[in-house]
């Protein structure tokens, strides 16, 4: 019986990408797998046909030959692509997607896929608190980071005397072994080397074959001006050391800016609340306010100022961390919110003067007058 077109078997068009071919194969393989179709000869034949088609189309060279010559490319050893059994290398085809289908259950992912001789170290996180002044000026901080470093006794090899590890005899350095069960092949992590592909015959006494030891390290960290809570600084290669000479991970420093007793921050904007006396608010005047750079600025208070009025000092806020869309490289502003302060602990003479002032102050409180006008209108509506 003539063979069907491989693209037709997988249900993909000619010119389909490798991902599309693999996705189609996975769907067909799941649908026709013998475990789901017990004692069904038709499904078994279709399953073999699907694997034969995928075995061809997943390989760039065989796919190119098939696209040009069709099935004739593999007859009589054509082009060296024939497998001699008429069904392609089913075990190889199925193994390529076995990880996607059953990899987590079989532990195939152990040891980074099994082919790497050494594994990368883990990334580390360090939470660092800085003051608002340090966030404004930038700072150089010294931190102590616990973690693992390459073992000095074996130079990270894990072997006594820094002898290079030997190739695993069980998996021949592949980190995985195959077991054929019926007409399909199962791949699993090599039990001898745990997927490393190498074994240490004489483990280092210092690190017990791991190639790394636990140790605290002291690092100097540059805190750039403009950082804020949530800013992340990456120090490449300062994480945990890798297993058996593998590359180290990275260290990520997460910044937290401490609350300030005077200033509140919102991005590049700073704000502070400044009390003013009743007399200064009424008559106007000048007040002196602090700035985050350690300086002082004099600010004019206009006559008749009410609590909550905001004044702005240009360029007295926080610097930008970096330039980008919407950031012009200039520092933000500082907002000053005025709080009119009511005097306390008055003397008898002060109370007398305030009562005199209250008696002649009928037309000097526009907000009070407007508020009671609204109340009067509300009561009139309720009565009506």
Tab-separated table of C-alpha atoms in Angstrom:
chain	number	residue	atom	x	y	z
A	1	UNK	CA	0.000	0.000	0.000
A	2	UNK	CA	1.334	3.433	-0.963
A	3	UNK	CA	2.524	5.610	1.869
A	4	UNK	CA	0.601	8.731	2.736
A	5	UNK	CA	2.189	12.141	2.515
A	6	UNK	CA	4.018	12.884	5.769
A	7	UNK	CA	2.515	16.365	6.016
A	8	UNK	CA	-0.930	14.855	5.578
A	9	UNK	CA	-0.193	12.292	8.286
A	10	UNK	CA	0.664	15.022	10.803
A	11	UNK	CA	-2.053	17.352	9.564
A	12	UNK	CA	0.230	20.313	8.806
A	13	UNK	CA	0.760	22.239	5.564
A	14	UNK	CA	3.994	22.144	3.605
A	15	UNK	CA	6.238	24.922	4.814
A	16	UNK	CA	5.100	24.455	8.417
A	17	UNK	CA	7.648	25.544	11.019
A	18	UNK	CA	9.507	23.115	13.277
A	19	UNK	CA	7.356	24.219	16.228
A	20	UNK	CA	4.155	23.609	14.260
A	21	UNK	CA	5.350	20.150	13.229
A	22	UNK	CA	6.334	19.253	16.774
A	23	UNK	CA	3.027	20.544	18.175
A	24	UNK	CA	1.048	18.517	15.637
A	25	UNK	CA	3.097	15.405	16.410
A	26	UNK	CA	2.539	15.752	20.142
A	27	UNK	CA	-1.215	16.008	19.649
A	28	UNK	CA	-1.287	12.955	17.360
A	29	UNK	CA	1.011	10.945	19.646
A	30	UNK	CA	-1.197	11.592	22.665
A	31	UNK	CA	-4.340	10.726	20.720
A	32	UNK	CA	-2.986	7.461	19.254
A	33	UNK	CA	-0.737	6.303	22.082
A	34	UNK	CA	-1.174	2.552	22.803
A	35	UNK	CA	-1.877	3.224	26.474
A	36	UNK	CA	-5.024	5.023	25.418
A	37	UNK	CA	-5.977	2.531	22.721
A	38	UNK	CA	-5.570	-0.922	24.218
A	39	UNK	CA	-5.451	-3.782	21.696
A	40	UNK	CA	-6.372	-1.485	18.787
A	41	UNK	CA	-4.339	-2.515	15.732
A	42	UNK	CA	-5.570	0.450	13.710
A	43	UNK	CA	-4.359	2.963	16.327
A	44	UNK	CA	-1.087	1.108	16.656
A	45	UNK	CA	-0.460	1.311	12.910
A	46	UNK	CA	-1.458	4.965	12.829
A	47	UNK	CA	0.824	5.640	15.804
A	48	UNK	CA	3.788	4.146	13.930
A	49	UNK	CA	2.883	6.127	10.818
A	50	UNK	CA	2.808	9.391	12.797
A	51	UNK	CA	6.204	8.657	14.351
A	52	UNK	CA	7.687	7.795	10.965
A	53	UNK	CA	6.420	11.090	9.554
A	54	UNK	CA	7.766	13.092	12.493
A	55	UNK	CA	11.135	11.317	12.387
A	56	UNK	CA	11.546	12.605	8.855
A	57	UNK	CA	10.154	16.119	9.168
A	58	UNK	CA	11.907	16.997	12.425
A	59	UNK	CA	15.308	16.536	10.755
A	60	UNK	CA	16.261	19.464	8.497
A	61	UNK	CA	18.286	17.334	6.077
A	62	UNK	CA	15.706	14.565	5.773
A	63	UNK	CA	12.906	17.124	5.501
A	64	UNK	CA	14.720	18.882	2.651
A	65	UNK	CA	15.214	15.556	0.836
A	66	UNK	CA	11.573	14.606	1.363
A	67	UNK	CA	10.327	17.997	0.122
A	68	UNK	CA	12.342	17.460	-3.080
A	69	UNK	CA	11.975	13.738	-3.812
A	70	UNK	CA	9.117	12.558	-1.603
A	71	UNK	CA	9.248	8.985	-0.284
A	72	UNK	CA	11.715	8.067	-3.037
A	73	UNK	CA	14.404	9.894	-1.077
A	74	UNK	CA	14.448	7.059	1.473
A	75	UNK	CA	14.028	4.031	-0.781
A	76	UNK	CA	17.039	1.798	-1.517
A	77	UNK	CA	19.169	3.809	0.876
A	78	UNK	CA	18.546	6.971	-1.137
A	79	UNK	CA	20.836	9.749	0.027
A	80	UNK	CA	21.845	7.821	3.105
A	81	UNK	CA	18.589	8.688	4.913
A	82	UNK	CA	17.062	5.230	4.998
A	83	UNK	CA	16.769	3.427	8.332
A	84	UNK	CA	16.416	-0.097	6.889
A	85	UNK	CA	13.186	-0.925	8.735
A	86	UNK	CA	10.659	1.052	6.731
A	87	UNK	CA	9.378	2.852	9.799
A	88	UNK	CA	12.109	5.375	10.556
A	89	UNK	CA	13.867	5.666	13.907
A	90	UNK	CA	10.774	5.510	16.084
A	91	UNK	CA	12.703	5.475	19.344
A	92	UNK	CA	14.578	8.659	18.447
A	93	UNK	CA	11.465	10.462	17.282
A	94	UNK	CA	9.473	9.594	20.368
A	95	UNK	CA	12.360	10.447	22.701
A	96	UNK	CA	12.544	13.989	21.282
A	97	UNK	CA	9.104	14.832	22.643
A	98	UNK	CA	9.133	12.461	25.598
A	99	UNK	CA	10.450	15.214	27.824
A	100	UNK	CA	7.517	17.462	26.940
A	101	UNK	CA	4.973	14.687	27.520
A	102	UNK	CA	6.347	12.883	30.561
A	103	UNK	CA	9.570	14.698	31.513
A	104	UNK	CA	8.537	15.922	34.941
A	105	UNK	CA	7.378	12.469	36.076
A	106	UNK	CA	10.547	10.729	34.924
A	107	UNK	CA	12.915	13.380	36.292
A	108	UNK	CA	14.501	14.071	32.901
A	109	UNK	CA	15.108	17.676	33.758
A	110	UNK	CA	17.472	16.806	36.573
A	111	UNK	CA	20.959	18.188	36.257
A	112	UNK	CA	20.030	20.736	33.596
A	113	UNK	CA	19.104	18.123	30.994
A	114	UNK	CA	22.018	15.866	31.789
A	115	UNK	CA	24.426	17.105	29.149
A	116	UNK	CA	26.123	19.784	31.203
A	117	UNK	CA	29.188	18.751	33.142
A	118	UNK	CA	28.647	21.537	35.660
A	119	UNK	CA	25.570	23.422	36.782
A	120	UNK	CA	25.130	27.149	37.289
A	121	UNK	CA	24.839	28.456	40.831
A	122	UNK	CA	21.622	29.910	42.183
A	123	UNK	CA	20.818	33.605	42.074
A	124	UNK	CA	20.703	35.325	45.462
A	125	UNK	CA	18.583	38.169	46.827
A	126	UNK	CA	19.721	40.768	49.342
A	127	UNK	CA	17.389	43.400	50.849
A	128	UNK	CA	19.198	46.673	51.520
A	129	UNK	CA	17.718	49.631	53.406
A	130	UNK	CA	19.082	53.107	52.687
A	131	UNK	CA	18.201	56.531	53.997
A	132	UNK	CA	16.502	59.177	51.875
A	133	UNK	CA	19.712	61.217	51.978
A	134	UNK	CA	21.665	58.238	50.598
A	135	UNK	CA	19.040	57.795	47.880
A	136	UNK	CA	19.457	61.485	47.009
A	137	UNK	CA	23.251	61.624	46.967
A	138	UNK	CA	24.093	58.019	46.080
A	139	UNK	CA	26.272	55.937	48.382
A	140	UNK	CA	28.847	53.203	48.632
A	141	UNK	CA	27.608	50.448	50.940
A	142	UNK	CA	29.398	47.397	52.309
A	143	UNK	CA	27.265	44.279	52.711
A	144	UNK	CA	27.895	40.767	54.004
A	145	UNK	CA	26.314	38.043	51.889
A	146	UNK	CA	26.053	34.415	53.040
A	147	UNK	CA	26.286	31.844	50.249
A	148	UNK	CA	28.494	29.299	48.559
A	149	UNK	CA	31.890	29.888	46.933
A	150	UNK	CA	34.157	27.657	44.870
A	151	UNK	CA	36.085	25.233	47.033
A	152	UNK	CA	39.710	26.312	47.258
A	153	UNK	CA	40.989	22.844	48.078
A	154	UNK	CA	39.834	21.308	44.791
A	155	UNK	CA	39.483	24.462	42.660
A	156	UNK	CA	35.790	23.736	42.308
A	157	UNK	CA	36.217	20.326	40.660
A	158	UNK	CA	34.834	18.388	43.624
A	159	UNK	CA	37.711	15.889	43.383
A	160	UNK	CA	40.558	15.465	45.842
A	161	UNK	CA	43.734	17.051	44.530
A	162	UNK	CA	41.751	18.987	41.883
A	163	UNK	CA	41.670	15.911	39.629
A	164	UNK	CA	39.218	16.308	36.781
A	165	UNK	CA	36.051	14.179	37.181
A	166	UNK	CA	35.808	11.030	35.064
A	167	UNK	CA	33.192	10.384	32.410
A	168	UNK	CA	30.275	8.411	33.807
A	169	UNK	CA	30.556	4.817	32.553
A	170	UNK	CA	26.805	4.235	32.727
A	171	UNK	CA	25.667	7.033	30.419
A	172	UNK	CA	29.011	7.732	28.653
A	173	UNK	CA	28.827	11.355	29.711
A	174	UNK	CA	25.303	12.021	28.370
A	175	UNK	CA	23.709	12.282	31.796
A	176	UNK	CA	20.766	10.120	30.685
A	177	UNK	CA	20.056	6.530	29.843
A	178	UNK	CA	17.505	4.951	27.520
A	179	UNK	CA	15.402	1.890	28.100
A	180	UNK	CA	13.480	0.268	25.241
A	181	UNK	CA	10.031	-0.994	26.178
A	182	UNK	CA	8.223	-2.675	23.320
A	183	UNK	CA	8.184	-0.303	20.384
A	184	UNK	CA	9.033	2.943	22.195
A	185	UNK	CA	12.006	4.254	24.152
A	186	UNK	CA	12.035	5.848	27.611
A	187	UNK	CA	14.777	8.257	28.630
A	188	UNK	CA	15.580	8.993	32.262
A	189	UNK	CA	18.276	10.650	34.331
A	190	UNK	CA	21.365	8.517	34.772
A	191	UNK	CA	21.197	6.975	38.276
A	192	UNK	CA	24.975	6.800	38.572
A	193	UNK	CA	25.873	10.458	38.019
A	194	UNK	CA	22.443	12.032	38.674
A	195	UNK	CA	22.489	13.655	35.263
A	196	UNK	CA	25.915	15.284	35.595
A	197	UNK	CA	27.587	13.083	32.976
A	198	UNK	CA	30.647	12.803	35.198
A	199	UNK	CA	31.548	11.114	38.451
A	200	UNK	CA	34.085	11.967	41.116
A	201	UNK	CA	35.952	8.825	42.145
A	202	UNK	CA	37.757	10.470	45.063
A	203	UNK	CA	35.613	13.329	46.444
A	204	UNK	CA	37.273	16.369	47.972
A	205	UNK	CA	37.230	16.138	51.768
A	206	UNK	CA	36.640	19.874	52.108
A	207	UNK	CA	33.487	20.150	49.973
A	208	UNK	CA	32.523	16.449	49.836
A	209	UNK	CA	32.522	16.444	46.069
A	210	UNK	CA	30.216	19.449	45.581
A	211	UNK	CA	33.005	21.747	44.398
A	212	UNK	CA	31.767	24.563	46.649
A	213	UNK	CA	31.568	25.477	50.340
A	214	UNK	CA	29.438	27.852	52.422
A	215	UNK	CA	31.078	31.146	53.250
A	216	UNK	CA	30.141	34.753	53.990
A	217	UNK	CA	31.484	37.344	51.577
A	218	UNK	CA	31.906	41.078	52.030
A	219	UNK	CA	30.973	43.110	48.972
A	220	UNK	CA	31.023	46.805	48.142
A	221	UNK	CA	27.849	48.030	46.435
A	222	UNK	CA	27.481	51.295	44.545
A	223	UNK	CA	24.039	52.826	45.229
A	224	UNK	CA	23.297	55.304	42.420
A	225	UNK	CA	21.548	58.577	43.161
A	226	UNK	CA	17.808	58.479	42.568
A	227	UNK	CA	17.080	54.934	43.749
A	228	UNK	CA	13.710	54.273	45.343
A	229	UNK	CA	11.961	51.430	47.077
A	230	UNK	CA	11.771	48.512	44.650
A	231	UNK	CA	14.883	49.453	42.678
A	232	UNK	CA	16.867	46.311	41.808
A	233	UNK	CA	20.644	46.255	41.399
A	234	UNK	CA	22.238	43.216	39.729
A	235	UNK	CA	25.754	42.087	40.538
A	236	UNK	CA	26.686	39.520	37.894
A	237	UNK	CA	28.523	36.445	39.142
A	238	UNK	CA	28.124	37.312	42.823
A	239	UNK	CA	25.497	34.660	43.563
A	240	UNK	CA	26.083	31.081	44.665
A	241	UNK	CA	29.009	29.268	43.080
A	242	UNK	CA	28.125	26.608	40.523
A	243	UNK	CA	28.412	22.892	41.117
A	244	UNK	CA	31.782	21.406	40.137
A	245	UNK	CA	33.197	24.518	38.555
A	246	UNK	CA	29.956	25.731	36.996
A	247	UNK	CA	29.378	29.482	36.573
A	248	UNK	CA	28.181	31.431	39.587
A	249	UNK	CA	24.693	32.875	39.778
A	250	UNK	CA	23.931	36.571	40.152
A	251	UNK	CA	23.212	38.659	43.237
A	252	UNK	CA	20.132	40.886	43.122
A	253	UNK	CA	20.004	43.735	45.620
A	254	UNK	CA	16.518	45.105	46.314
A	255	UNK	CA	16.482	48.644	47.656
A	256	UNK	CA	14.152	49.894	50.383
A	257	UNK	CA	14.285	53.615	51.178
A	258	UNK	CA	13.521	54.299	54.833
A	259	UNK	CA	10.847	56.797	55.864
A	260	UNK	CA	12.126	60.296	56.598
A	261	UNK	CA	11.058	62.373	59.620
A	262	UNK	CA	10.609	65.511	57.506
A	263	UNK	CA	10.176	64.651	53.839
A	264	UNK	CA	7.673	62.456	52.044
A	265	UNK	CA	8.561	61.129	48.615
A	266	UNK	CA	6.589	60.371	45.479
A	267	UNK	CA	8.943	59.473	42.648
A	268	UNK	CA	11.102	62.537	42.033
A	269	UNK	CA	8.741	64.753	44.050
A	270	UNK	CA	9.406	65.595	47.691
A	271	UNK	CA	6.903	67.131	50.087
A	272	UNK	CA	7.038	68.475	53.602
A	273	UNK	CA	4.539	70.137	55.904
A	274	UNK	CA	5.625	73.390	57.534
A	275	UNK	CA	3.702	75.089	60.367
A	276	UNK	CA	3.160	78.865	60.200
A	277	UNK	CA	1.817	81.126	62.900
A	278	UNK	CA	-1.645	82.599	62.697
A	279	UNK	CA	-0.160	86.082	62.445
A	280	UNK	CA	2.240	85.146	59.603
A	281	UNK	CA	-0.557	83.421	57.715
A	282	UNK	CA	-2.784	86.480	58.068
A	283	UNK	CA	-0.226	89.211	57.455
A	284	UNK	CA	2.187	87.356	55.179
A	285	UNK	CA	5.900	86.998	55.657
A	286	UNK	CA	8.829	84.674	55.107
A	287	UNK	CA	9.639	81.237	56.511
A	288	UNK	CA	12.782	79.111	56.296
A	289	UNK	CA	12.428	75.485	55.151
A	290	UNK	CA	15.019	72.664	54.952
A	291	UNK	CA	15.948	70.939	51.689
A	292	UNK	CA	17.096	67.354	51.146
A	293	UNK	CA	20.589	68.469	50.102
A	294	UNK	CA	21.144	69.818	53.626
A	295	UNK	CA	20.528	73.430	52.711
A	296	UNK	CA	17.828	75.962	53.569
A	297	UNK	CA	15.459	77.974	51.419
A	298	UNK	CA	13.437	81.071	52.305
A	299	UNK	CA	9.850	81.005	51.110
A	300	UNK	CA	7.369	83.879	50.973
A	301	UNK	CA	4.008	83.307	52.617
A	302	UNK	CA	1.302	85.423	50.959
A	303	UNK	CA	-1.135	87.369	53.213
A	304	UNK	CA	-4.337	85.508	54.008
A	305	UNK	CA	-2.780	82.036	53.616
A	306	UNK	CA	-5.047	79.144	54.644
A	307	UNK	CA	-4.006	75.723	55.961
A	308	UNK	CA	-3.226	73.313	53.148
A	309	UNK	CA	-1.861	75.906	50.728
A	310	UNK	CA	1.059	74.485	48.744
A	311	UNK	CA	4.176	76.297	47.613
A	312	UNK	CA	6.669	74.820	45.134
A	313	UNK	CA	10.461	74.897	45.111
A	314	UNK	CA	11.714	74.020	41.634
A	315	UNK	CA	14.515	71.471	41.368
A	316	UNK	CA	14.655	70.729	45.090
A	317	UNK	CA	13.292	67.185	44.806
A	318	UNK	CA	14.993	63.874	44.004
A	319	UNK	CA	17.292	63.286	41.014
A	320	UNK	CA	16.204	60.811	38.304
A	321	UNK	CA	17.712	57.351	38.483
A	322	UNK	CA	18.148	57.184	34.695
A	323	UNK	CA	17.114	59.032	31.596
A	324	UNK	CA	14.238	57.666	29.541
A	325	UNK	CA	10.808	58.559	28.133
A	326	UNK	CA	9.365	61.363	30.208
A	327	UNK	CA	12.590	61.925	32.151
A	328	UNK	CA	14.627	64.960	31.210
A	329	UNK	CA	17.458	64.351	33.629
A	330	UNK	CA	16.376	67.164	35.945
A	331	UNK	CA	15.626	66.820	39.624
A	332	UNK	CA	12.020	66.907	40.764
A	333	UNK	CA	10.377	69.673	42.787
A	334	UNK	CA	9.646	70.051	46.478
A	335	UNK	CA	6.133	70.895	47.631
A	336	UNK	CA	5.664	72.799	50.876
A	337	UNK	CA	2.273	72.434	52.500
A	338	UNK	CA	1.531	75.194	54.993
A	339	UNK	CA	-0.306	74.352	58.211
A	340	UNK	CA	-1.658	77.376	60.057
A	341	UNK	CA	-1.027	76.735	63.721
A	342	UNK	CA	-3.540	77.624	66.418
A	343	UNK	CA	-1.793	79.109	69.468
A	344	UNK	CA	-2.051	77.286	72.800
A	345	UNK	CA	-1.340	78.107	76.460
A	346	UNK	CA	-2.539	81.693	76.034
A	347	UNK	CA	-2.068	84.322	78.743
A	348	UNK	CA	-4.991	86.393	79.987
A	349	UNK	CA	-3.853	89.365	77.904
A	350	UNK	CA	-3.555	87.212	74.746
A	351	UNK	CA	-7.070	85.876	75.275
A	352	UNK	CA	-8.383	89.383	75.737
A	353	UNK	CA	-6.773	90.550	72.510
A	354	UNK	CA	-8.202	87.589	70.605
A	355	UNK	CA	-11.690	88.302	71.909
A	356	UNK	CA	-11.364	91.907	70.797
A	357	UNK	CA	-10.163	90.761	67.407
A	358	UNK	CA	-13.037	88.267	67.112
A	359	UNK	CA	-15.541	91.005	67.841
A	360	UNK	CA	-14.342	93.103	64.915
A	361	UNK	CA	-13.577	90.179	62.571
A	362	UNK	CA	-16.993	89.667	61.005
A	363	UNK	CA	-15.919	90.411	57.428
A	364	UNK	CA	-12.470	88.815	57.522
A	365	UNK	CA	-13.419	85.118	57.380
A	366	UNK	CA	-14.820	84.482	53.878
A	367	UNK	CA	-14.776	80.688	54.194
A	368	UNK	CA	-16.692	80.775	57.488
A	369	UNK	CA	-19.242	83.205	56.042
A	370	UNK	CA	-19.729	81.057	52.923
A	371	UNK	CA	-20.073	77.856	54.946
A	372	UNK	CA	-22.817	79.215	57.190
A	373	UNK	CA	-24.625	80.632	54.168
A	374	UNK	CA	-24.774	77.081	52.778
A	375	UNK	CA	-26.065	75.762	56.103
A	376	UNK	CA	-28.777	78.399	56.213
A	377	UNK	CA	-29.894	77.474	52.697
A	378	UNK	CA	-29.941	73.759	53.643
A	379	UNK	CA	-32.129	74.407	56.703
A	380	UNK	CA	-34.507	76.603	54.674
A	381	UNK	CA	-34.965	73.780	52.139
A	382	UNK	CA	-35.669	71.278	54.921
A	383	UNK	CA	-38.351	73.545	56.415
A	384	UNK	CA	-39.942	74.167	53.005
